Amino acid sequence: MLARALPSKHTQDRCVRMEEELKCPRCSGFFCDPIVLPCSHSLCSGCAEKIQEPSQNFISQLEDPTTPVISDSETKDFPDIDKVSLVSETDSGVVCNSRPNSYVGTASISNIFQAVQGSVYGIKCPVCKKNVFLDENGHNSLPKNKVLEIIVDKYCGDHNKKVNVFIKCELCDQEHKTASVMCEQCEVFYCESCRNRCHPSRGSLAKHNLVDPVQGKAIIRAKNKGKEAKCREHVEEHLSMYCLVCRTPVCYVCHQEGRHVNHEVQALGAMSKSHKTELSQTLQALSERAKAGTEFIQNIRGMSEKVHGNSVDFEAVVVAQCDALIEAIKYRKQELIESVAQEKDLKTRVLKDQVSHCTSLLQRTTGLLHFCIEVLKESDAASFLQVSSGLLSRVSVADQNFNKEMEFIPRISPEFELTLDNKSVLHAIQTMNFFQMKAPNKPMILPGSCSAENNSVTIAWQPHIGNVVENYSLELDDGNGGDFRLVKKISGVVYVGRETICTVDGLHFNSTYFARVKASNHAGDSEYSEPISLQTAEVAWFQFDPSASHPDIIFSNENLTATCNSFDHRVILGSTGFSKGVHYWEIVIDRYDNHTDPAIGIARFDIDKMMMLGKDDKGWGMYIDDSRSWFMHHDSHNDRTEGGIKCGSVIGILLDLDKRMLSYYVDEEPHGPIAFTHLLGVFFPAISINRNVQVTLRTGIEPPVESDHEDDSS
């Protein structure tokens, strides 16, 4: 028993997808006896016969001045296939006429008219709307699309599909009727009348097998399978070449004597192989695109599956936000009600106090009235006059003060003269809606609002109009052309926030910094803004810092002058720290009593401010009296140097952090050797004084150019 293999599900799906390729664009049914137009679109032979018209109908359209005309200058932009579709006289049926050997060259309008006027029929392609001009054979001159016909028959047979049959009788004299049978031996299609007339069922013809026309076509196709195709014009010749100009198979006679004379041709087999290779390569590229499209569709399907879950999550967020609003309104409602209750209690208490006060006054006044009435009843004049003067005075005072004490105006209004302003809230609720959030555009730094002062820079920026920004990130390079880094404030917290201005302190002097900023929200980050460069001061300008100095220090002259109210040394720090570069400042001795010894130098920010500078490991100083000086660090004394100070002396401090050393000047002359070396870190100007000294700070001074310390350091 033979078993027929069923097509796989993948094959079935592939065939179903192909079905639209197998249907005629005019009748929407499966192709029947398809012919191929020069534009490469196909039609059923019957459909082509129905839509073909006399060529005069198309000529009248070309003569219409409103119809677009192809000029000679425009034809150079047309592909060759379009030129052939308009003007080539070939087996493809385009502009065929009674002059088979003529060929119209350039697609000028005159050549088109010359060729069209020699045609008999025309067809307008229902797909691309191009006109095809035919000779007296009409649609029969168009080549059969045998490949498409075979695929349609195979597909319909595998899927039990019905094909519209338009097979014509081959023996009708005038109008060809639809064939009803085919003789398997004669290989001729007959209508009913022609069969009865030309193929009666008697004699030797009675043994012929008559079959359905569709079955007959399949029988003929099976017989012709494997046979070489014959030329339609030269029926004895095989199709052995391919005309590159007309893009159609031809025979040897067509090329030597027929309408394809002087046309470039190629061997049919080689050309078929070349086209198959080209088609395979193109199909490979298209297959990759189809694969990408399939993956995209799968991704879309996956996304659509996530829609439900995302909608549930988002709905929960919306519900939670609305519930939060409701709770906030309830909470605010309770607060407002409590406020009303408090206002009520206040009004009630004030009015009650006023009633109590007025009642008490009225009771006293009424008592005085009744008492005076009883006194008036006294008949003894001496007794009456004894008390009348006092009563008269009391009544007069009571009368004068009654209106004032009674007030006669409520101390508080009983009305609640308040209005709940809820219009803005109602409007906000009514207009509350979703908005589409996207990553913001890059912000813009505002150069006019940016500045550099001393060793601090201030950067200001603004967002792109209409953007939703949740925070900004400010980045600064290292002042030496290095990479950008997130700005850190003194507290060590990375600056990421909603502010549109930021001041960065503690930078290097005499350095150029580049700053940039980006914006971000839940949807993503913007690009960085265009960078801005800011130059810090070449020399340092600073003052004494009261917040970083001992409380016993007394400041004046905008924190440039200082003294002390203690007999013990107290430390003062400058307002600016240094970690790089060369810096110079001076201390002027304004007052100097009792041979005291102030200490001048540098210190860490966390130095002990209750002792002389240099006593601990956080201070480096030179203490000096009226005759000599010493350098001191960590309570270690060294390098005694002769020469002291007096009132008006100027002590210069040279801090060279590029060479990591500290040296001193007294009255513009170098004082002693290099005091300290190997200095690394951040250092603040420092001085320790007691009540016997007053000093003034000078800053913004260029460092000395020449120094004897150079020799000492070497």
XYZ file of C-alpha atoms in Angstrom:
714
model
C 0.000 0.000 0.000
C 1.360 3.405 -1.012
C 1.235 6.237 1.469
C 1.204 9.855 0.259
C 3.333 12.220 2.317
C 1.341 15.174 3.646
C 2.916 18.645 3.394
C 4.426 19.920 6.629
C 2.797 22.735 8.594
C 5.700 25.033 7.622
C 5.098 24.242 3.919
C 1.361 24.853 4.319
C 1.966 28.203 5.993
C 4.385 29.177 3.259
C 1.857 28.304 0.553
C -0.930 30.216 2.275
C 1.267 33.318 2.423
C 2.032 32.880 -1.316
C -1.636 32.771 -2.318
C -1.924 36.519 -3.045
C 0.901 36.201 -5.577
C -1.195 33.660 -7.486
C -4.279 35.849 -7.993
C -5.045 38.069 -10.942
C -5.062 41.792 -10.068
C -8.205 42.334 -12.149
C -10.541 39.436 -11.343
C -8.975 38.585 -7.943
C -9.201 34.906 -8.811
C -6.387 32.455 -9.363
C -4.543 33.048 -12.637
C -5.912 31.148 -15.601
C -3.783 30.938 -18.728
C -1.683 33.894 -17.522
C 0.195 36.209 -19.871
C 2.989 38.555 -18.818
C 3.048 42.278 -19.670
C 6.264 44.187 -20.466
C 6.012 45.867 -17.055
C 6.459 42.339 -15.546
C 2.900 42.183 -14.170
C 0.685 39.267 -15.191
C -2.993 38.938 -16.191
C -5.348 36.139 -16.969
C -5.607 35.750 -20.752
C -9.342 36.296 -20.518
C -8.914 39.424 -18.389
C -6.376 40.795 -20.880
C -8.871 40.221 -23.711
C -11.600 42.056 -21.796
C -9.539 45.157 -21.019
C -7.760 45.551 -24.352
C -9.003 48.523 -26.361
C -8.352 49.954 -29.806
C -5.110 51.886 -29.832
C -6.954 55.002 -31.071
C -8.363 55.415 -27.541
C -4.821 55.718 -26.204
C -3.676 57.979 -29.054
C -6.440 60.475 -28.226
C -5.143 60.556 -24.664
C -1.589 61.308 -25.852
C -2.896 64.150 -28.067
C -4.641 65.736 -25.066
C -2.529 68.818 -24.108
C -3.185 68.117 -20.440
C -1.627 64.660 -20.719
C 2.003 64.539 -19.483
C 4.432 64.065 -22.374
C 7.964 62.655 -22.140
C 10.439 65.057 -23.724
C 13.814 64.187 -25.230
C 15.606 65.815 -22.312
C 13.639 63.777 -19.819
C 14.181 60.365 -21.336
C 17.730 60.194 -20.051
C 16.302 59.891 -16.530
C 14.082 56.906 -17.402
C 15.312 53.371 -16.795
C 15.871 51.285 -19.925
C 12.929 49.056 -19.072
C 10.575 52.066 -19.216
C 11.923 53.033 -22.640
C 11.400 49.485 -23.881
C 7.908 49.416 -22.397
C 7.010 52.456 -24.465
C 8.827 52.063 -27.776
C 10.299 48.612 -28.365
C 8.682 46.369 -31.022
C 9.361 42.847 -29.783
C 7.767 39.547 -28.956
C 6.870 41.086 -25.618
C 3.992 42.783 -27.468
C 4.971 46.337 -26.734
C 4.248 48.639 -29.668
C 4.001 45.843 -32.170
C 2.827 46.900 -35.658
C 3.012 45.905 -39.325
C 6.728 46.752 -39.516
C 8.275 43.933 -37.434
C 11.871 44.921 -38.145
C 11.487 48.532 -37.071
C 12.841 49.680 -33.729
C 12.194 53.085 -32.242
C 15.307 54.406 -30.547
C 15.133 57.400 -28.208
C 11.786 57.703 -26.492
C 10.876 61.057 -27.998
C 7.227 61.949 -28.340
C 7.422 61.799 -32.170
C 8.812 58.253 -32.084
C 6.090 57.210 -29.634
C 3.342 58.512 -31.932
C 4.955 56.838 -34.936
C 4.990 53.479 -33.167
C 1.569 53.825 -31.535
C -0.115 54.797 -34.774
C 1.091 51.485 -36.247
C -0.536 49.476 -33.455
C -4.068 48.076 -33.335
C -4.786 47.376 -29.667
C -3.665 48.692 -26.314
C -3.860 47.492 -22.710
C -3.435 49.549 -19.544
C -1.831 47.528 -16.764
C -4.264 47.492 -13.799
C -1.321 47.501 -11.357
C 1.140 50.153 -12.567
C -1.218 51.902 -15.090
C 1.347 51.735 -17.911
C 0.052 51.483 -21.465
C 1.012 48.494 -23.620
C 0.469 48.800 -27.406
C -0.175 45.625 -29.426
C -0.415 44.569 -33.076
C -3.401 42.974 -34.781
C -3.044 39.825 -32.653
C -3.905 41.821 -29.515
C -3.383 40.054 -26.218
C -2.440 36.837 -28.044
C 0.887 38.450 -28.958
C 1.859 38.635 -25.288
C 3.996 35.743 -23.996
C 2.512 33.099 -21.726
C 3.683 33.051 -18.122
C 4.226 29.306 -18.014
C 6.021 29.313 -14.669
C 3.141 31.099 -12.979
C 0.626 28.743 -14.618
C 2.460 25.668 -13.320
C 2.688 27.074 -9.790
C -1.035 27.976 -9.776
C -2.071 24.508 -10.958
C 0.157 22.828 -8.392
C -1.070 25.058 -5.576
C -4.735 24.622 -6.455
C -4.313 20.872 -6.765
C -2.597 20.602 -3.373
C -5.157 22.802 -1.628
C -8.326 21.856 -3.507
C -8.719 25.379 -4.852
C -10.978 26.173 -7.800
C -9.500 27.997 -10.798
C -11.633 30.184 -13.064
C -11.520 28.482 -16.468
C -11.428 30.588 -19.628
C -10.096 27.967 -22.060
C -11.401 28.815 -25.524
C -12.484 26.562 -28.356
C -9.773 26.280 -30.993
C -12.129 25.690 -33.989
C -14.697 28.485 -33.707
C -14.716 30.565 -36.894
C -15.515 33.974 -35.380
C -16.082 34.483 -31.643
C -14.296 31.779 -29.725
C -16.599 30.095 -27.251
C -15.535 28.508 -23.990
C -14.206 24.992 -24.483
C -16.187 22.178 -22.883
C -13.933 19.186 -23.680
C -10.502 18.283 -24.987
C -9.593 15.303 -27.095
C -6.637 13.563 -25.545
C -5.559 12.074 -28.893
C -6.128 15.158 -31.058
C -4.978 17.568 -28.351
C -7.669 20.047 -29.455
C -10.140 21.985 -27.276
C -13.768 21.996 -28.490
C -16.906 23.848 -27.570
C -20.142 21.812 -27.725
C -21.097 22.869 -31.266
C -17.609 22.350 -32.700
C -17.338 18.950 -31.023
C -20.612 17.785 -32.566
C -19.574 19.208 -35.932
C -15.873 18.307 -36.080
C -15.436 15.452 -33.612
C -18.540 13.251 -33.694
C -18.564 10.108 -31.555
C -18.548 7.657 -34.430
C -16.082 5.831 -36.543
C -12.484 5.981 -35.491
C -13.187 9.117 -33.427
C -15.403 7.091 -31.124
C -12.287 5.596 -29.578
C -10.817 9.018 -28.701
C -10.876 9.982 -25.046
C -12.630 13.303 -24.325
C -11.700 14.948 -21.019
C -12.481 18.119 -19.075
C -10.565 21.187 -20.415
C -8.692 21.683 -17.119
C -7.675 18.026 -17.102
C -6.763 18.359 -20.740
C -4.430 21.263 -20.041
C -2.729 19.170 -17.355
C -2.328 16.261 -19.821
C -0.805 18.519 -22.482
C 1.494 20.083 -19.893
C 2.641 16.637 -18.783
C 3.341 15.597 -22.382
C 5.314 18.772 -23.105
C 7.303 18.598 -19.871
C 10.970 18.148 -20.645
C 10.574 19.178 -24.282
C 12.487 22.211 -25.459
C 10.325 25.280 -25.958
C 9.590 26.263 -29.555
C 9.559 29.769 -31.037
C 6.046 31.139 -31.538
C 6.970 32.746 -34.869
C 9.227 29.963 -36.173
C 7.492 26.893 -34.822
C 10.177 24.516 -36.030
C 12.936 26.374 -34.164
C 13.865 25.912 -30.508
C 14.322 28.898 -28.193
C 18.071 28.913 -27.703
C 18.998 32.555 -27.005
C 17.920 35.457 -24.812
C 17.572 38.968 -26.286
C 19.057 41.482 -23.859
C 17.281 44.410 -25.550
C 13.768 42.942 -25.598
C 14.344 40.755 -22.537
C 12.712 37.690 -24.062
C 13.832 34.230 -25.294
C 14.355 34.011 -29.075
C 15.371 31.408 -31.651
C 18.266 31.457 -34.086
C 16.054 32.660 -36.971
C 14.660 35.547 -34.889
C 18.194 36.741 -34.278
C 19.424 36.285 -37.857
C 16.382 37.312 -39.900
C 13.541 38.331 -37.613
C 12.758 41.342 -35.473
C 15.767 40.748 -33.175
C 18.375 41.375 -35.851
C 21.368 43.305 -34.470
C 20.082 42.881 -30.887
C 22.573 41.681 -28.299
C 21.811 38.113 -27.241
C 23.150 35.553 -24.773
C 22.861 31.765 -24.576
C 19.527 30.849 -22.994
C 20.992 28.406 -20.453
C 23.758 30.752 -19.371
C 21.328 33.643 -19.062
C 18.898 31.512 -17.068
C 21.683 30.468 -14.714
C 22.832 34.089 -14.345
C 19.314 35.291 -13.569
C 18.753 32.457 -11.098
C 22.004 33.338 -9.337
C 21.073 37.025 -9.207
C 17.567 36.192 -7.993
C 18.943 33.838 -5.340
C 21.313 36.501 -4.043
C 18.559 39.103 -3.977
C 16.249 36.632 -2.269
C 18.942 35.988 0.331
C 19.092 39.691 1.164
C 15.299 39.884 1.194
C 15.183 36.787 3.380
C 17.443 38.487 5.917
C 15.130 41.486 5.932
C 12.142 39.173 6.332
C 13.920 37.467 9.237
C 14.523 40.854 10.859
C 10.883 41.709 10.238
C 9.807 38.438 11.873
C 11.949 39.169 14.911
C 10.505 42.676 15.058
C 6.963 41.292 14.941
C 7.841 38.855 17.734
C 9.185 41.742 19.778
C 6.006 43.700 19.126
C 3.938 40.707 20.194
C 6.046 40.410 23.332
C 5.483 44.092 24.006
C 1.735 43.714 23.504
C 1.775 40.891 26.057
C 3.437 43.263 28.514
C 0.809 45.940 27.936
C -1.696 44.298 30.288
C 0.788 43.917 33.130
C 2.136 47.425 32.614
C -1.377 48.852 32.520
C -2.193 47.134 35.819
C 0.976 48.523 37.399
C 0.395 52.000 36.009
C -3.254 51.907 37.072
C -2.095 51.042 40.574
C 0.261 54.042 40.513
C -2.553 56.336 39.349
C -4.882 54.973 42.036
C -2.188 55.432 44.683
C -1.506 59.014 43.557
C -5.217 59.868 43.511
C -5.685 58.216 46.913
C -2.786 60.292 48.218
C -4.507 63.430 46.919
C -7.751 62.375 48.571
C -5.953 61.705 51.844
C -4.222 65.073 51.609
C -7.578 66.771 51.029
C -9.090 64.869 53.961
C -6.171 65.851 56.170
C -6.424 69.465 55.060
C -10.180 69.333 55.568
C -9.667 68.224 59.151
C -7.138 71.015 59.687
C -9.573 73.601 58.307
C -12.407 72.254 60.457
C -10.170 72.450 63.518
C -9.294 76.015 62.549
C -12.998 76.848 62.316
C -13.566 75.236 65.712
C -10.729 77.261 67.195
C -12.184 80.429 65.696
C -15.581 79.530 67.156
C -14.095 78.917 70.595
C -12.242 82.232 70.412
C -15.335 84.186 69.430
C -17.430 82.445 72.078
C -14.815 83.063 74.781
C -14.358 86.732 73.883
C -18.085 87.410 73.759
C -18.630 85.480 76.988
C -15.907 87.519 78.721
C -17.490 90.719 77.406
C -20.946 89.636 78.658
C -19.476 88.789 82.049
C -17.664 92.144 82.221
C -20.703 94.125 81.149
C -23.011 92.182 83.486
C -20.726 92.877 86.406
C -20.619 96.588 85.517
C -24.380 96.716 85.140
C -24.883 94.987 88.491
C -22.602 97.513 90.209
C -24.339 100.415 88.512
C -27.813 99.060 89.369
C -26.749 98.551 92.973
C -25.515 102.146 93.134
C -28.815 103.340 91.659
C -30.928 101.483 94.186
C -28.707 102.651 97.035
C -28.944 106.282 95.938
C -32.733 106.006 95.650
C -32.917 104.804 99.206
C -30.619 107.637 100.323
C -32.927 110.127 98.613
C -35.732 108.911 100.865
C -33.861 110.154 103.949
C -35.841 113.027 105.522
C -33.141 114.151 107.934
C -31.176 116.810 106.026
C -28.100 116.579 108.246
C -27.874 112.819 107.748
C -28.451 113.156 103.990
C -25.801 115.838 103.532
C -23.373 113.689 105.435
C -23.294 111.133 102.563
C -24.606 113.117 99.592
C -21.265 114.602 98.552
C -19.614 111.182 98.316
C -22.576 109.668 96.493
C -22.707 112.586 94.068
C -19.040 112.053 93.263
C -19.497 108.305 92.800
C -22.547 108.706 90.561
C -20.796 111.376 88.462
C -17.750 109.105 87.959
C -19.975 106.117 87.189
C -21.938 108.189 84.686
C -18.800 109.461 82.981
C -17.157 106.035 82.772
C -20.226 103.934 82.025
C -20.047 104.156 78.207
C -16.301 103.576 78.243
C -16.486 100.589 80.571
C -19.594 99.121 78.952
C -17.971 99.603 75.472
C -21.307 99.129 73.616
C -19.342 97.551 70.721
C -18.804 93.802 70.515
C -15.190 92.933 71.052
C -15.383 90.437 68.157
C -17.717 89.886 65.223
C -20.042 86.885 65.363
C -19.564 86.430 61.620
C -16.865 84.150 60.229
C -15.226 86.604 57.897
C -13.205 83.918 56.127
C -13.369 82.482 52.601
C -11.986 79.131 51.545
C -10.004 79.724 48.353
C -10.290 76.415 46.490
C -10.430 77.674 42.896
C -6.765 76.974 42.152
C -7.013 73.492 43.649
C -10.210 72.714 41.714
C -8.600 73.956 38.514
C -5.527 71.819 39.183
C -7.704 68.748 39.743
C -9.846 69.419 36.667
C -6.799 69.888 34.464
C -4.805 67.050 36.014
C -3.772 64.736 33.182
C -1.028 62.494 31.918
C 1.866 63.880 29.934
C 4.396 62.128 27.747
C 7.798 62.293 29.385
C 10.874 62.098 27.215
C 14.531 62.621 27.888
C 15.262 66.366 28.140
C 17.282 68.322 25.635
C 20.659 69.580 26.745
C 20.545 72.604 29.094
C 22.250 75.874 28.225
C 24.870 77.502 30.420
C 24.297 81.248 30.929
C 27.698 82.945 30.501
C 26.390 86.291 31.801
C 25.460 84.696 35.124
C 28.684 82.714 35.542
C 31.645 84.146 37.427
C 34.998 83.335 38.996
C 36.125 84.954 42.227
C 39.358 84.109 43.979
C 39.505 80.298 43.859
C 35.734 79.809 43.497
C 33.592 79.592 40.368
C 29.847 80.013 40.004
C 28.037 78.301 37.126
C 24.418 79.065 36.184
C 22.308 77.394 33.509
C 18.742 77.059 32.291
C 16.775 74.051 30.969
C 15.448 73.708 27.443
C 11.997 75.288 27.276
C 9.188 72.790 27.880
C 11.404 69.999 29.210
C 10.640 68.065 32.384
C 13.866 67.914 34.414
C 14.204 65.988 37.644
C 17.836 66.821 38.358
C 21.036 68.231 36.927
C 24.597 66.928 37.088
C 27.415 69.482 37.052
C 30.867 68.358 35.964
C 34.198 70.165 36.171
C 37.603 69.199 34.854
C 40.735 69.271 37.022
C 41.941 72.672 35.824
C 44.747 71.062 33.838
C 42.770 69.951 30.794
C 41.997 66.540 32.303
C 38.786 64.522 32.257
C 35.506 65.889 33.559
C 34.328 64.697 36.940
C 31.226 65.219 39.023
C 31.597 68.288 41.195
C 31.915 67.571 44.902
C 31.250 70.192 47.499
C 33.325 70.534 50.646
C 30.929 68.199 52.461
C 31.857 65.470 49.968
C 28.320 65.099 48.554
C 28.147 64.725 44.766
C 26.222 67.658 43.280
C 23.098 66.271 41.650
C 20.011 68.377 42.202
C 17.302 70.604 40.789
C 19.109 73.892 41.338
C 20.183 75.814 38.252
C 23.156 77.537 39.887
C 26.122 76.142 41.797
C 29.220 77.655 43.387
C 32.300 75.469 43.639
C 34.916 76.484 46.224
C 38.431 75.335 46.987
C 39.770 75.312 43.434
C 43.337 76.070 42.401
C 44.394 79.648 41.821
C 45.562 80.814 38.409
C 43.868 77.862 36.677
C 41.328 77.538 33.848
C 38.411 75.221 34.564
C 35.913 73.863 32.061
C 32.385 73.134 33.296
C 29.446 71.362 31.680
C 26.016 70.247 32.855
C 23.425 67.699 31.786
C 19.744 67.251 32.652
C 17.934 64.005 33.367
C 14.547 62.545 34.198
C 12.973 59.102 34.340
C 13.114 58.822 30.538
C 16.880 59.338 30.329
C 19.731 61.836 30.250
C 20.267 64.762 27.952
C 23.447 65.497 26.083
C 25.999 67.647 27.884
C 25.742 71.390 27.472
C 28.379 73.299 25.613
C 31.275 73.710 28.094
C 32.234 77.059 29.572
C 35.733 78.024 30.734
C 36.335 80.037 33.914
C 39.676 81.454 35.091
C 40.409 81.598 38.820
C 42.347 84.570 40.239
C 46.084 84.747 39.628
C 46.738 85.797 43.253
C 44.726 85.131 46.368
C 42.518 87.709 48.031
C 41.246 86.637 51.439
C 40.507 87.799 54.997
C 40.697 86.395 58.487
C 37.877 83.918 59.053
C 36.032 84.576 62.358
C 34.125 81.304 62.101
C 37.384 79.339 61.909
C 39.224 81.321 64.617
C 39.236 81.284 68.421
C 36.400 83.231 70.108
C 38.898 85.392 72.055
C 40.014 87.054 68.805
C 38.596 90.528 68.085
C 38.205 91.465 64.391
C 37.852 94.840 62.667
C 38.553 96.514 59.318
C 36.354 93.993 57.417
C 38.150 91.069 59.091
C 41.579 92.260 57.940
C 42.739 93.464 61.388
C 42.804 91.319 64.537
C 43.821 91.440 68.176
C 43.121 89.283 71.227
C 41.581 89.777 74.659
C 43.543 86.898 76.248
C 47.067 86.748 77.671
C 47.429 83.299 76.076
C 48.076 82.674 72.407
C 44.973 82.140 70.256
C 45.041 80.949 66.621
C 43.483 82.840 63.692
C 42.919 81.176 60.266
C 42.554 82.751 56.845
C 39.375 82.292 54.809
C 41.106 80.511 51.892
C 43.004 77.239 51.746
C 45.814 76.433 49.305
C 46.848 73.116 47.756
C 48.633 74.190 44.583
C 50.650 77.105 43.202
C 52.807 79.885 44.685
C 51.161 82.293 47.179
C 52.412 85.288 49.131
C 50.786 87.411 51.831
C 52.004 89.818 54.534
C 51.268 90.509 58.211
C 51.709 94.105 59.410
C 52.512 94.595 63.152
C 50.158 97.440 64.159
C 50.807 97.216 67.934
C 53.593 95.421 69.770
C 53.905 95.492 73.587
C 55.924 93.703 76.303
C 58.278 91.858 73.961
C 55.659 89.261 73.066
C 56.336 86.740 70.310
C 53.530 86.265 67.728
C 53.694 83.117 65.571
C 53.004 83.407 61.820
C 52.673 80.601 59.270
C 50.206 77.987 57.968
C 47.948 75.351 59.499
C 45.468 72.616 58.804
C 41.807 73.538 59.151
C 41.411 71.402 62.304
C 44.370 72.888 64.262
C 44.020 73.345 68.030
C 43.260 77.058 68.332
C 43.982 77.312 72.095
C 47.786 77.157 71.835
C 50.657 78.813 69.998
C 50.929 78.061 66.284
C 53.431 75.185 65.780
C 52.834 73.483 69.123
C 50.880 70.603 67.525
C 51.374 68.647 64.305
C 48.696 70.697 62.491
C 50.652 73.969 62.475
C 53.862 75.295 60.885
C 55.018 78.688 62.156
C 57.771 81.174 62.934
C 57.502 82.845 66.342
C 59.458 86.081 66.570
C 60.163 88.713 69.224
C 62.058 91.992 69.104
C 65.502 90.369 68.588
C 65.318 86.803 67.184
C 63.029 84.070 65.797
C 62.612 80.273 65.619
C 60.737 77.913 63.287
C 58.412 75.503 65.085
C 56.336 72.467 64.094
C 54.971 69.777 66.390
C 56.563 71.643 69.347
C 60.027 71.252 67.784
C 62.194 74.419 67.571
C 64.981 74.917 65.024
C 66.962 77.442 62.975
C 67.250 80.358 65.388
C 67.654 83.523 63.325
C 68.808 86.887 64.588
C 66.636 89.937 63.917
C 63.268 90.778 65.343
C 60.211 92.957 64.871
C 58.806 96.203 66.182
C 55.630 98.210 65.668
C 55.241 98.737 61.896
C 57.287 95.701 60.875
C 55.994 93.682 57.898
C 56.340 89.898 57.880
C 56.031 88.207 54.458
C 54.991 84.565 54.071
C 55.920 82.745 50.810
C 54.129 79.423 50.354
C 55.413 77.578 47.271
C 53.322 74.413 46.972
C 54.788 73.593 43.564
C 58.088 73.044 45.423
C 56.293 72.139 48.698
C 58.164 74.675 50.884
C 57.513 77.682 53.146
C 59.832 80.678 53.715
C 59.656 84.097 55.394
C 60.508 87.767 54.795
C 60.844 90.567 57.341
C 60.572 94.103 56.011
C 60.994 92.799 52.408
C 64.225 90.916 53.214
C 64.521 87.108 53.363
C 64.524 85.957 56.975
C 66.381 82.756 57.708
C 66.690 79.650 55.532
C 63.804 77.711 53.994
C 61.593 77.142 57.003
C 59.651 74.011 56.051
C 59.740 71.513 53.152
C 57.811 68.450 51.963
C 54.500 70.225 52.446
C 51.591 68.313 50.914
C 47.858 68.865 51.279
C 45.609 71.841 51.976
C 46.993 74.677 54.100
C 45.334 77.824 55.507
C 47.164 81.059 56.401
C 47.486 81.151 60.206
C 48.747 83.344 63.033
C 48.664 83.085 66.831
C 48.648 86.241 68.995
C 47.774 87.431 72.505
C 46.507 90.776 73.853
C 49.897 92.446 73.410
C 49.761 92.362 69.599
C 47.493 93.753 66.891
C 48.071 92.752 63.259
C 46.673 93.602 59.811
C 46.528 91.188 56.866
C 47.650 92.153 53.347
C 46.683 89.882 50.403
C 46.570 89.944 46.605
C 50.351 90.493 46.407
C 52.561 89.076 43.691
C 55.207 86.686 45.108
C 58.791 87.982 45.235
C 60.596 87.267 41.949
C 64.135 86.931 43.304
C 64.982 85.392 46.610
C 68.033 84.308 48.505
C 65.968 81.302 49.492
C 66.600 79.915 46.021
C 70.189 79.299 46.943
C 69.198 77.783 50.261
C 66.787 75.367 48.661
C 69.417 74.186 46.226
